[in-house]
Amino acid sequence: MATEYGQGYGWDGGPGFRGEGAEERRHRLPAALRAPVEARSWREFGYLMLSLPISIIMFAFAVTMVSLGAGLLVTFLGIPVLAAGLAGCRGLGALERTRARALLGLDVAAPEPLRMSKQGAMAWIGAMLKSGASWRHLLYAVLHFPWAVFAFSVAISFWTYGWAMLTYPLWFWLFPVYGGQDGLQLYGDQGHSIYLDNPFEITVTALVGLLLTMASPWIVRALTQVDRLLVHGLLGPSRLATRVVELESDRGVVIDTAAADLRRIERDLHDGAQARLVALAMDLGLAKEKLTEDPEAAARMVGEAHGEVKTALQELRDLARGIHPAVLTDRGLDAALSSVASRCTVPVQVEVDLPARPAPAIEGIAYFTVSELLQNISKHSGATRASVDVWRIENRLMIQVVDNGVGGADVAGGSGLSGLAERLDAVDGILVVDSPVAGPTRITAELPWRR
């Protein structure tokens, strides 16, 4: 699987190009001054304002249904009522995930579906009561209410007081014209009152309002972080379910990779060694016919056939090395990677510092990762030197390949590096690419250490 450093990585303005056109537009105002008028701040404030009425509905529904179901448990009716309450909480949780996605930009997947061994109402009730996700939705409906009350009170107080005080110079004249007093009353009792009515007091009020207005978005953002944790922790899939989905996806990647390797081996055999052996058989047949009539021509054809045999044997050796090299099995990563580096078109410095050999599967993935990266360096990087470092950190096997080529490599965009990243991800590995335009390129792979 070849990875290209040219157009496949987004040169000429493609998806992977990292020139000036792809840089993020810089804002002229600092974040502190920009935050009060940003759309994100207003969306987060709107989220907290909606949280109170929605949480009241959820809390009332959850408490009512659980109390009713618990009270009716002495009869058979309590069980379906409790299951219906859990189902309603799951529906309200779906609404909360949609609201968090729209206003907070938090994309939380739906929890694992109900697992029913058979069809029917009783099976549905049993699955609903045994579902951990259903009880987490109920817990969210109960816990979110007191938090929503607190977050609503804090957010609306800072937000409204900040903007009201900031704009006070624009509307303070309403008090003497329509209110019958000099300005906004700061303090008052039976014998004394303080009004914010002179230019100095109005200016100080506006400055205090400016400070509150600038602080309000960050306070709101801190409050919504708690909502993010609640939504992500209670309304999403459990860690076990997420891990199962990841393993199923990784298994699919492994199966697809194995099938692609088998097709590649079949294609190489059919188009390479097999075609040469068929041509060799035909040449030997012709030489056999000419052996008595024209011995010199027959000898020449036998010599050409001998050259074809050597070529076919070399192709078979390369194919066998691509499946699993014998040197890797016999002598380990150090010798195998040195052999790969010797075939690279640029000088490669290899350093392997491992206390022991990892598991054969991990060792094989590490070998083929370095082999593909060095092949890319030979074909597409334009480098004059490269290095390969392999070492172990705690329970991880680290691989780093560096070259001084043209750079511009990008794991996105469906390139060869993305396929390599998928292979590593199938065994809980990670691929990190650091390749600015004009180089150098530094690719780090991380694999689990298994003995």
CSV table of C-alpha atoms in Angstrom, one decimal:
chain,number,residue,atom,x,y,z
A,1,MET,CA,0.0,0.0,0.0
A,2,ALA,CA,1.8,3.1,-1.2
A,3,THR,CA,1.4,6.5,0.3
A,4,GLU,CA,2.1,9.5,-1.9
A,5,TYR,CA,3.7,12.8,-0.9
A,6,GLY,CA,2.4,14.5,-4.0
A,7,GLN,CA,-1.1,15.3,-5.1
A,8,GLY,CA,-2.5,12.6,-2.8
A,9,TYR,CA,-1.5,14.8,0.1
A,10,GLY,CA,-3.1,17.9,-1.1
A,11,TRP,CA,-0.5,19.8,-3.0
A,12,ASP,CA,-1.7,22.7,-5.2
A,13,GLY,CA,-4.3,23.7,-2.7
A,14,GLY,CA,-5.7,20.2,-2.1
A,15,PRO,CA,-7.2,18.9,1.1
A,16,GLY,CA,-3.9,18.2,2.8
A,17,PHE,CA,-2.1,21.4,1.8
A,18,ARG,CA,-1.0,23.4,4.8
A,19,GLY,CA,0.0,26.8,3.2
A,20,GLU,CA,-1.3,30.2,3.9
A,21,GLY,CA,-4.7,29.5,2.3
A,22,ALA,CA,-5.4,26.9,4.9
A,23,GLU,CA,-4.5,29.0,7.9
A,24,GLU,CA,-7.2,30.0,10.3
A,25,ARG,CA,-8.4,33.5,10.0
A,26,ARG,CA,-7.0,35.5,12.8
A,27,HIS,CA,-9.4,37.8,14.7
A,28,ARG,CA,-8.5,41.4,15.2
A,29,LEU,CA,-10.0,41.5,18.7
A,30,PRO,CA,-8.8,39.4,21.6
A,31,ALA,CA,-11.0,36.7,22.9
A,32,ALA,CA,-11.9,38.6,26.1
A,33,LEU,CA,-13.5,41.4,24.1
A,34,ARG,CA,-14.9,39.2,21.4
A,35,ALA,CA,-16.7,36.7,23.7
A,36,PRO,CA,-19.8,38.8,24.8
A,37,VAL,CA,-20.9,39.2,21.2
A,38,GLU,CA,-19.9,35.8,19.8
A,39,ALA,CA,-22.6,33.5,18.6
A,40,ARG,CA,-21.2,30.7,20.8
A,41,SER,CA,-21.7,32.7,24.0
A,42,TRP,CA,-25.3,33.5,23.1
A,43,ARG,CA,-26.0,29.8,22.2
A,44,GLU,CA,-24.5,28.6,25.5
A,45,PHE,CA,-26.6,31.3,27.4
A,46,GLY,CA,-29.7,30.2,25.5
A,47,TYR,CA,-28.9,26.6,26.5
A,48,LEU,CA,-28.9,27.5,30.2
A,49,MET,CA,-32.1,29.5,29.9
A,50,LEU,CA,-33.9,26.5,28.3
A,51,SER,CA,-32.4,24.1,30.9
A,52,LEU,CA,-34.7,25.3,33.7
A,53,PRO,CA,-38.1,24.7,32.1
A,54,ILE,CA,-37.0,21.5,30.5
A,55,SER,CA,-35.4,20.2,33.7
A,56,ILE,CA,-38.6,21.0,35.6
A,57,ILE,CA,-40.6,18.8,33.1
A,58,MET,CA,-38.0,16.0,33.3
A,59,PHE,CA,-37.8,16.1,37.1
A,60,ALA,CA,-41.6,16.2,37.6
A,61,PHE,CA,-42.1,13.3,35.1
A,62,ALA,CA,-39.3,11.2,36.6
A,63,VAL,CA,-40.4,11.6,40.2
A,64,THR,CA,-44.0,11.1,39.4
A,65,MET,CA,-43.5,7.9,37.3
A,66,VAL,CA,-41.0,6.4,39.8
A,67,SER,CA,-43.2,7.2,42.8
A,68,LEU,CA,-46.3,5.9,41.0
A,69,GLY,CA,-44.5,2.7,39.9
A,70,ALA,CA,-43.0,2.1,43.3
A,71,GLY,CA,-46.4,2.6,45.0
A,72,LEU,CA,-48.0,0.2,42.6
A,73,LEU,CA,-45.4,-2.5,43.0
A,74,VAL,CA,-47.7,-4.3,45.4
A,75,THR,CA,-49.7,-5.0,42.3
A,76,PHE,CA,-48.6,-6.0,38.9
A,77,LEU,CA,-49.3,-2.5,37.5
A,78,GLY,CA,-46.2,-1.0,39.1
A,79,ILE,CA,-43.7,-2.8,36.9
A,80,PRO,CA,-45.1,-1.6,33.5
A,81,VAL,CA,-45.6,1.9,35.0
A,82,LEU,CA,-41.9,2.0,36.0
A,83,ALA,CA,-40.8,0.7,32.6
A,84,ALA,CA,-42.9,3.4,30.9
A,85,GLY,CA,-41.3,6.0,33.1
A,86,LEU,CA,-37.8,4.8,32.1
A,87,ALA,CA,-38.9,4.8,28.4
A,88,GLY,CA,-40.1,8.4,28.8
A,89,CYS,CA,-36.8,9.4,30.4
A,90,ARG,CA,-34.9,7.9,27.4
A,91,GLY,CA,-37.1,10.0,25.1
A,92,LEU,CA,-36.4,13.1,27.1
A,93,GLY,CA,-32.7,12.1,27.0
A,94,ALA,CA,-32.8,12.1,23.2
A,95,LEU,CA,-34.2,15.6,23.3
A,96,GLU,CA,-31.4,16.7,25.6
A,97,ARG,CA,-28.7,15.2,23.2
A,98,THR,CA,-30.3,17.0,20.3
A,99,ARG,CA,-30.3,20.3,22.3
A,100,ALA,CA,-26.7,19.8,23.4
A,101,ARG,CA,-25.7,19.1,19.7
A,102,ALA,CA,-27.5,22.2,18.4
A,103,LEU,CA,-26.4,24.7,21.1
A,104,LEU,CA,-23.2,23.3,22.7
A,105,GLY,CA,-21.8,21.5,19.7
A,106,LEU,CA,-21.6,18.4,21.8
A,107,ASP,CA,-22.2,15.3,19.6
A,108,VAL,CA,-23.1,12.4,21.9
A,109,ALA,CA,-24.1,9.1,20.4
A,110,ALA,CA,-27.3,7.4,21.4
A,111,PRO,CA,-27.0,4.7,24.1
A,112,GLU,CA,-27.0,1.0,23.3
A,113,PRO,CA,-30.4,-0.2,22.2
A,114,LEU,CA,-32.5,-2.6,24.3
A,115,ARG,CA,-31.5,-6.2,24.0
A,116,MET,CA,-34.6,-8.4,23.9
A,117,SER,CA,-34.3,-12.1,23.6
A,118,LYS,CA,-37.8,-12.4,22.1
A,119,GLN,CA,-40.7,-10.2,21.0
A,120,GLY,CA,-43.6,-9.1,23.1
A,121,ALA,CA,-44.6,-6.6,25.8
A,122,MET,CA,-43.1,-8.6,28.7
A,123,ALA,CA,-39.8,-8.9,26.9
A,124,TRP,CA,-39.8,-5.1,26.3
A,125,ILE,CA,-40.5,-4.4,30.0
A,126,GLY,CA,-37.8,-6.7,31.2
A,127,ALA,CA,-35.2,-5.3,28.7
A,128,MET,CA,-36.2,-1.7,29.8
A,129,LEU,CA,-35.8,-2.5,33.5
A,130,LYS,CA,-32.5,-4.3,33.0
A,131,SER,CA,-31.0,-1.6,30.8
A,132,GLY,CA,-28.3,0.4,32.5
A,133,ALA,CA,-28.8,3.3,30.0
A,134,SER,CA,-32.5,3.6,31.1
A,135,TRP,CA,-31.5,4.1,34.7
A,136,ARG,CA,-28.8,6.6,33.8
A,137,HIS,CA,-31.4,8.6,31.9
A,138,LEU,CA,-33.6,8.6,35.1
A,139,LEU,CA,-30.6,9.7,37.2
A,140,TYR,CA,-29.9,12.5,34.7
A,141,ALA,CA,-33.6,13.7,35.0
A,142,VAL,CA,-33.3,13.8,38.8
A,143,LEU,CA,-29.8,15.4,39.1
A,144,HIS,CA,-30.1,17.9,36.4
A,145,PHE,CA,-33.0,19.8,38.1
A,146,PRO,CA,-31.0,21.3,41.0
A,147,TRP,CA,-28.1,22.1,38.8
A,148,ALA,CA,-30.3,23.8,36.2
A,149,VAL,CA,-31.8,26.0,38.9
A,150,PHE,CA,-28.4,27.1,40.1
A,151,ALA,CA,-26.9,27.5,36.6
A,152,PHE,CA,-30.0,29.5,35.4
A,153,SER,CA,-29.8,31.8,38.4
A,154,VAL,CA,-26.1,32.5,38.1
A,155,ALA,CA,-26.2,32.9,34.3
A,156,ILE,CA,-29.2,35.3,34.1
A,157,SER,CA,-27.9,37.4,37.0
A,158,PHE,CA,-24.5,38.0,35.5
A,159,TRP,CA,-25.8,38.4,32.0
A,160,THR,CA,-28.6,40.8,32.6
A,161,TYR,CA,-26.9,42.9,35.3
A,162,GLY,CA,-23.8,43.2,33.1
A,163,TRP,CA,-25.6,44.4,30.0
A,164,ALA,CA,-27.9,46.6,32.0
A,165,MET,CA,-25.1,48.4,33.8
A,166,LEU,CA,-23.0,48.6,30.6
A,167,THR,CA,-25.9,50.4,28.8
A,168,TYR,CA,-26.9,52.5,31.8
A,169,PRO,CA,-25.6,55.7,30.2
A,170,LEU,CA,-28.2,55.1,27.4
A,171,TRP,CA,-31.3,54.7,29.5
A,172,PHE,CA,-30.7,56.4,32.9
A,173,TRP,CA,-32.8,59.4,31.7
A,174,LEU,CA,-35.9,57.2,32.0
A,175,PHE,CA,-35.9,57.6,35.8
A,176,PRO,CA,-36.3,61.4,36.1
A,177,VAL,CA,-38.7,61.5,33.1
A,178,TYR,CA,-41.0,58.6,33.9
A,179,GLY,CA,-40.0,57.3,37.4
A,180,GLY,CA,-39.9,60.5,39.4
A,181,GLN,CA,-36.4,60.0,40.7
A,182,ASP,CA,-32.9,61.2,39.8
A,183,GLY,CA,-31.6,57.8,38.6
A,184,LEU,CA,-31.0,54.2,39.6
A,185,GLN,CA,-31.3,53.8,43.3
A,186,LEU,CA,-28.1,52.3,44.8
A,187,TYR,CA,-29.2,52.6,48.5
A,188,GLY,CA,-32.2,54.1,50.4
A,189,ASP,CA,-33.8,54.2,53.7
A,190,GLN,CA,-36.3,56.5,55.5
A,191,GLY,CA,-33.9,59.4,55.8
A,192,HIS,CA,-31.3,58.9,53.1
A,193,SER,CA,-31.0,57.7,49.5
A,194,ILE,CA,-28.2,57.3,47.0
A,195,TYR,CA,-28.9,57.6,43.2
A,196,LEU,CA,-26.5,57.0,40.3
A,197,ASP,CA,-27.2,60.2,38.6
A,198,ASN,CA,-24.0,62.3,38.1
A,199,PRO,CA,-21.6,61.7,35.2
A,200,PHE,CA,-18.9,60.1,37.4
A,201,GLU,CA,-21.3,57.6,38.9
A,202,ILE,CA,-22.8,56.8,35.5
A,203,THR,CA,-19.3,56.2,34.1
A,204,VAL,CA,-18.3,54.0,37.0
A,205,THR,CA,-21.6,52.0,36.6
A,206,ALA,CA,-20.9,51.5,32.9
A,207,LEU,CA,-17.3,50.3,33.7
A,208,VAL,CA,-18.5,47.8,36.3
A,209,GLY,CA,-21.1,46.7,33.7
A,210,LEU,CA,-18.3,46.2,31.2
A,211,LEU,CA,-16.4,44.0,33.6
A,212,LEU,CA,-19.4,41.9,34.3
A,213,THR,CA,-20.3,41.7,30.6
A,214,MET,CA,-16.8,40.5,29.7
A,215,ALA,CA,-16.8,37.9,32.5
A,216,SER,CA,-20.3,36.6,31.8
A,217,PRO,CA,-19.5,34.5,28.7
A,218,TRP,CA,-16.7,32.7,30.6
A,219,ILE,CA,-18.9,32.1,33.6
A,220,VAL,CA,-21.6,30.7,31.3
A,221,ARG,CA,-19.0,28.6,29.5
A,222,ALA,CA,-17.9,27.1,32.9
A,223,LEU,CA,-21.5,26.3,33.8
A,224,THR,CA,-22.1,24.6,30.5
A,225,GLN,CA,-19.0,22.4,31.0
A,226,VAL,CA,-20.9,20.7,33.8
A,227,ASP,CA,-23.9,20.1,31.5
A,228,ARG,CA,-21.5,18.6,28.9
A,229,LEU,CA,-20.2,16.2,31.6
A,230,LEU,CA,-23.7,15.2,32.6
A,231,VAL,CA,-24.9,14.7,29.0
A,232,HIS,CA,-21.8,12.8,28.0
A,233,GLY,CA,-21.6,10.7,31.1
A,234,LEU,CA,-25.3,9.8,31.6
A,235,LEU,CA,-27.1,10.1,28.3
A,236,GLY,CA,-24.5,8.5,26.0
A,237,PRO,CA,-23.4,4.9,25.6
A,238,SER,CA,-21.6,3.3,28.5
A,239,ARG,CA,-17.8,2.7,28.3
A,240,LEU,CA,-18.4,-1.0,27.8
A,241,ALA,CA,-20.8,-0.5,25.0
A,242,THR,CA,-18.5,2.0,23.3
A,243,ARG,CA,-15.6,-0.4,23.6
A,244,VAL,CA,-17.7,-3.2,22.0
A,245,VAL,CA,-18.5,-0.9,19.1
A,246,GLU,CA,-14.8,-0.1,18.7
A,247,LEU,CA,-13.8,-3.7,18.8
A,248,GLU,CA,-16.5,-4.6,16.2
A,249,SER,CA,-15.2,-1.8,14.0
A,250,ASP,CA,-11.6,-2.9,14.4
A,251,ARG,CA,-12.6,-6.5,13.6
A,252,GLY,CA,-14.1,-5.2,10.4
A,253,VAL,CA,-10.9,-3.3,9.5
A,254,VAL,CA,-8.8,-6.4,10.2
A,255,ILE,CA,-11.1,-8.6,8.0
A,256,ASP,CA,-11.0,-6.0,5.2
A,257,THR,CA,-7.2,-5.6,5.5
A,258,ALA,CA,-6.7,-9.4,5.4
A,259,ALA,CA,-9.0,-9.7,2.3
A,260,ALA,CA,-7.1,-6.9,0.6
A,261,ASP,CA,-3.8,-8.6,1.3
A,262,LEU,CA,-5.1,-11.9,-0.1
A,263,ARG,CA,-6.2,-10.1,-3.3
A,264,ARG,CA,-2.9,-8.4,-3.6
A,265,ILE,CA,-1.0,-11.7,-3.2
A,266,GLU,CA,-3.3,-13.3,-5.8
A,267,ARG,CA,-2.8,-10.4,-8.2
A,268,ASP,CA,1.0,-10.4,-7.8
A,269,LEU,CA,1.1,-14.2,-8.3
A,270,HIS,CA,-1.2,-14.0,-11.4
A,271,ASP,CA,0.5,-11.0,-13.0
A,272,GLY,CA,4.1,-11.7,-11.9
A,273,ALA,CA,5.5,-15.1,-11.2
A,274,GLN,CA,2.7,-17.1,-12.8
A,275,ALA,CA,2.9,-15.1,-16.1
A,276,ARG,CA,6.7,-15.6,-16.2
A,277,LEU,CA,6.4,-19.3,-15.5
A,278,VAL,CA,3.8,-19.7,-18.3
A,279,ALA,CA,6.1,-17.9,-20.7
A,280,LEU,CA,9.0,-20.0,-19.5
A,281,ALA,CA,7.1,-23.2,-20.2
A,282,MET,CA,6.3,-22.0,-23.7
A,283,ASP,CA,10.0,-21.0,-24.3
A,284,LEU,CA,11.2,-24.4,-23.1
A,285,GLY,CA,8.7,-26.1,-25.4
A,286,LEU,CA,10.0,-24.2,-28.4
A,287,ALA,CA,13.6,-24.9,-27.4
A,288,LYS,CA,12.7,-28.6,-27.2
A,289,GLU,CA,11.4,-28.6,-30.7
A,290,LYS,CA,14.5,-26.8,-32.0
A,291,LEU,CA,16.9,-29.0,-30.1
A,292,THR,CA,17.5,-31.3,-33.1
A,293,GLU,CA,17.0,-28.8,-35.9
A,294,ASP,CA,18.9,-25.8,-34.6
A,295,PRO,CA,20.9,-26.5,-31.4
A,296,GLU,CA,22.4,-23.0,-31.3
A,297,ALA,CA,18.9,-21.4,-31.3
A,298,ALA,CA,17.7,-23.9,-28.7
A,299,ALA,CA,20.7,-23.1,-26.5
A,300,ARG,CA,20.0,-19.4,-26.8
A,301,MET,CA,16.3,-20.0,-25.8
A,302,VAL,CA,17.4,-22.1,-22.9
A,303,GLY,CA,19.7,-19.3,-21.7
A,304,GLU,CA,16.8,-16.8,-21.9
A,305,ALA,CA,14.6,-19.2,-20.0
A,306,HIS,CA,17.3,-19.5,-17.3
A,307,GLY,CA,17.1,-15.7,-16.9
A,308,GLU,CA,13.4,-15.8,-16.6
A,309,VAL,CA,13.7,-18.5,-13.9
A,310,LYS,CA,16.0,-16.2,-11.9
A,311,THR,CA,13.5,-13.3,-12.3
A,312,ALA,CA,10.6,-15.4,-11.3
A,313,LEU,CA,12.4,-16.7,-8.2
A,314,GLN,CA,13.3,-13.1,-7.2
A,315,GLU,CA,9.6,-12.1,-7.5
A,316,LEU,CA,8.6,-15.1,-5.4
A,317,ARG,CA,11.2,-14.2,-2.7
A,318,ASP,CA,9.9,-10.6,-2.7
A,319,LEU,CA,6.3,-11.8,-2.4
A,320,ALA,CA,7.2,-14.2,0.5
A,321,ARG,CA,9.1,-11.3,2.2
A,322,GLY,CA,6.0,-9.2,1.8
A,323,ILE,CA,3.8,-11.8,3.5
A,324,HIS,CA,6.2,-12.3,6.5
A,325,PRO,CA,10.0,-12.1,6.2
A,326,ALA,CA,12.0,-15.0,7.6
A,327,VAL,CA,14.6,-12.6,9.1
A,328,LEU,CA,11.8,-11.1,11.3
A,329,THR,CA,10.9,-14.5,12.7
A,330,ASP,CA,14.5,-15.6,13.2
A,331,ARG,CA,16.3,-12.5,14.4
A,332,GLY,CA,13.6,-9.9,15.4
A,333,LEU,CA,12.9,-6.3,14.5
A,334,ASP,CA,16.5,-5.0,14.6
A,335,ALA,CA,17.7,-7.2,11.8
A,336,ALA,CA,14.5,-7.1,9.9
A,337,LEU,CA,14.3,-3.3,9.9
A,338,SER,CA,18.0,-3.0,9.0
A,339,SER,CA,17.3,-5.2,6.0
A,340,VAL,CA,14.4,-3.0,4.9
A,341,ALA,CA,16.5,0.1,5.4
A,342,SER,CA,19.2,-1.3,3.2
A,343,ARG,CA,16.7,-1.4,0.3
A,344,CYS,CA,15.7,2.2,0.7
A,345,THR,CA,16.9,4.7,-1.9
A,346,VAL,CA,18.2,7.1,0.7
A,347,PRO,CA,20.6,6.5,3.7
A,348,VAL,CA,18.6,5.3,6.7
A,349,GLN,CA,19.8,5.2,10.3
A,350,VAL,CA,18.1,2.4,12.3
A,351,GLU,CA,18.1,2.3,16.0
A,352,VAL,CA,16.1,-0.4,17.9
A,353,ASP,CA,16.2,-0.3,21.7
A,354,LEU,CA,14.0,-3.0,23.0
A,355,PRO,CA,14.5,-5.1,26.2
A,356,ALA,CA,12.8,-8.1,24.6
A,357,ARG,CA,10.8,-9.1,21.6
A,358,PRO,CA,7.1,-8.2,21.5
A,359,ALA,CA,4.3,-10.5,20.5
A,360,PRO,CA,4.6,-11.8,16.9
A,361,ALA,CA,1.5,-10.0,15.8
A,362,ILE,CA,2.7,-6.6,17.2
A,363,GLU,CA,6.2,-7.3,15.8
A,364,GLY,CA,4.7,-7.9,12.4
A,365,ILE,CA,2.6,-4.8,12.4
A,366,ALA,CA,5.7,-2.7,13.5
A,367,TYR,CA,7.7,-4.2,10.7
A,368,PHE,CA,5.2,-3.5,7.9
A,369,THR,CA,4.5,0.0,9.3
A,370,VAL,CA,8.2,0.9,8.9
A,371,SER,CA,8.4,-0.9,5.6
A,372,GLU,CA,5.6,1.1,4.1
A,373,LEU,CA,6.9,4.4,5.5
A,374,LEU,CA,10.4,3.8,4.1
A,375,GLN,CA,8.8,2.8,0.7
A,376,ASN,CA,7.0,6.2,0.7
A,377,ILE,CA,10.3,8.0,1.5
A,378,SER,CA,11.9,6.2,-1.5
A,379,LYS,CA,9.2,7.0,-3.9
A,380,HIS,CA,7.7,10.4,-3.0
A,381,SER,CA,9.5,12.3,-0.3
A,382,GLY,CA,12.6,13.6,-2.2
A,383,ALA,CA,14.6,13.2,1.0
A,384,THR,CA,18.4,12.7,1.2
A,385,ARG,CA,18.4,11.0,4.6
A,386,ALA,CA,16.0,9.3,7.0
A,387,SER,CA,16.0,7.7,10.4
A,388,VAL,CA,14.1,4.9,12.2
A,389,ASP,CA,13.9,4.7,16.0
A,390,VAL,CA,12.1,2.0,17.9
A,391,TRP,CA,11.8,1.9,21.7
A,392,ARG,CA,9.5,0.9,24.5
A,393,ILE,CA,7.8,3.2,27.0
A,394,GLU,CA,6.1,1.3,29.8
A,395,ASN,CA,3.5,-0.8,28.0
A,396,ARG,CA,3.7,0.9,24.6
A,397,LEU,CA,6.0,0.2,21.6
A,398,MET,CA,7.0,3.4,20.0
A,399,ILE,CA,8.1,3.9,16.3
A,400,GLN,CA,9.4,7.1,14.8
A,401,VAL,CA,10.3,7.6,11.2
A,402,VAL,CA,11.9,11.0,10.2
A,403,ASP,CA,13.0,12.3,6.8
A,404,ASN,CA,14.1,15.6,5.4
A,405,GLY,CA,11.9,15.5,2.3
A,406,VAL,CA,9.4,17.9,0.9
A,407,GLY,CA,6.7,17.3,3.6
A,408,GLY,CA,3.1,18.0,3.1
A,409,ALA,CA,2.0,14.5,4.3
A,410,ASP,CA,-1.5,14.3,5.7
A,411,VAL,CA,-3.3,11.3,7.2
A,412,ALA,CA,-6.7,12.7,6.1
A,413,GLY,CA,-8.3,12.5,2.7
A,414,GLY,CA,-8.3,8.8,2.2
A,415,SER,CA,-4.6,8.5,1.5
A,416,GLY,CA,-2.3,5.6,2.2
A,417,LEU,CA,-1.5,7.0,5.6
A,418,SER,CA,-5.2,6.8,6.6
A,419,GLY,CA,-5.2,3.1,5.7
A,420,LEU,CA,-2.1,2.6,7.8
A,421,ALA,CA,-3.7,4.5,10.7
A,422,GLU,CA,-6.7,2.2,10.5
A,423,ARG,CA,-4.4,-0.9,10.7
A,424,LEU,CA,-2.8,0.5,13.8
A,425,ASP,CA,-6.2,1.5,15.3
A,426,ALA,CA,-7.3,-2.1,14.9
A,427,VAL,CA,-4.8,-3.2,17.6
A,428,ASP,CA,-5.3,0.0,19.8
A,429,GLY,CA,-2.4,1.8,18.1
A,430,ILE,CA,-2.0,5.4,17.1
A,431,LEU,CA,-0.4,7.1,14.1
A,432,VAL,CA,0.7,10.8,14.4
A,433,VAL,CA,1.9,12.7,11.4
A,434,ASP,CA,3.9,16.0,11.7
A,435,SER,CA,4.7,17.1,8.1
A,436,PRO,CA,4.8,20.8,7.4
A,437,VAL,CA,5.3,22.0,3.9
A,438,ALA,CA,9.0,21.9,3.0
A,439,GLY,CA,9.6,19.3,5.7
A,440,PRO,CA,10.8,17.6,7.6
A,441,THR,CA,8.3,14.8,8.1
A,442,ARG,CA,8.1,13.1,11.4
A,443,ILE,CA,5.7,10.1,11.7
A,444,THR,CA,5.2,8.5,15.1
A,445,ALA,CA,3.4,5.2,15.5
A,446,GLU,CA,2.4,3.8,18.9
A,447,LEU,CA,1.5,0.1,19.5
A,448,PRO,CA,0.5,-1.8,22.6
A,449,TRP,CA,3.4,-3.8,24.1
A,450,ARG,CA,2.5,-7.5,24.3
A,451,ARG,CA,4.7,-10.4,25.2
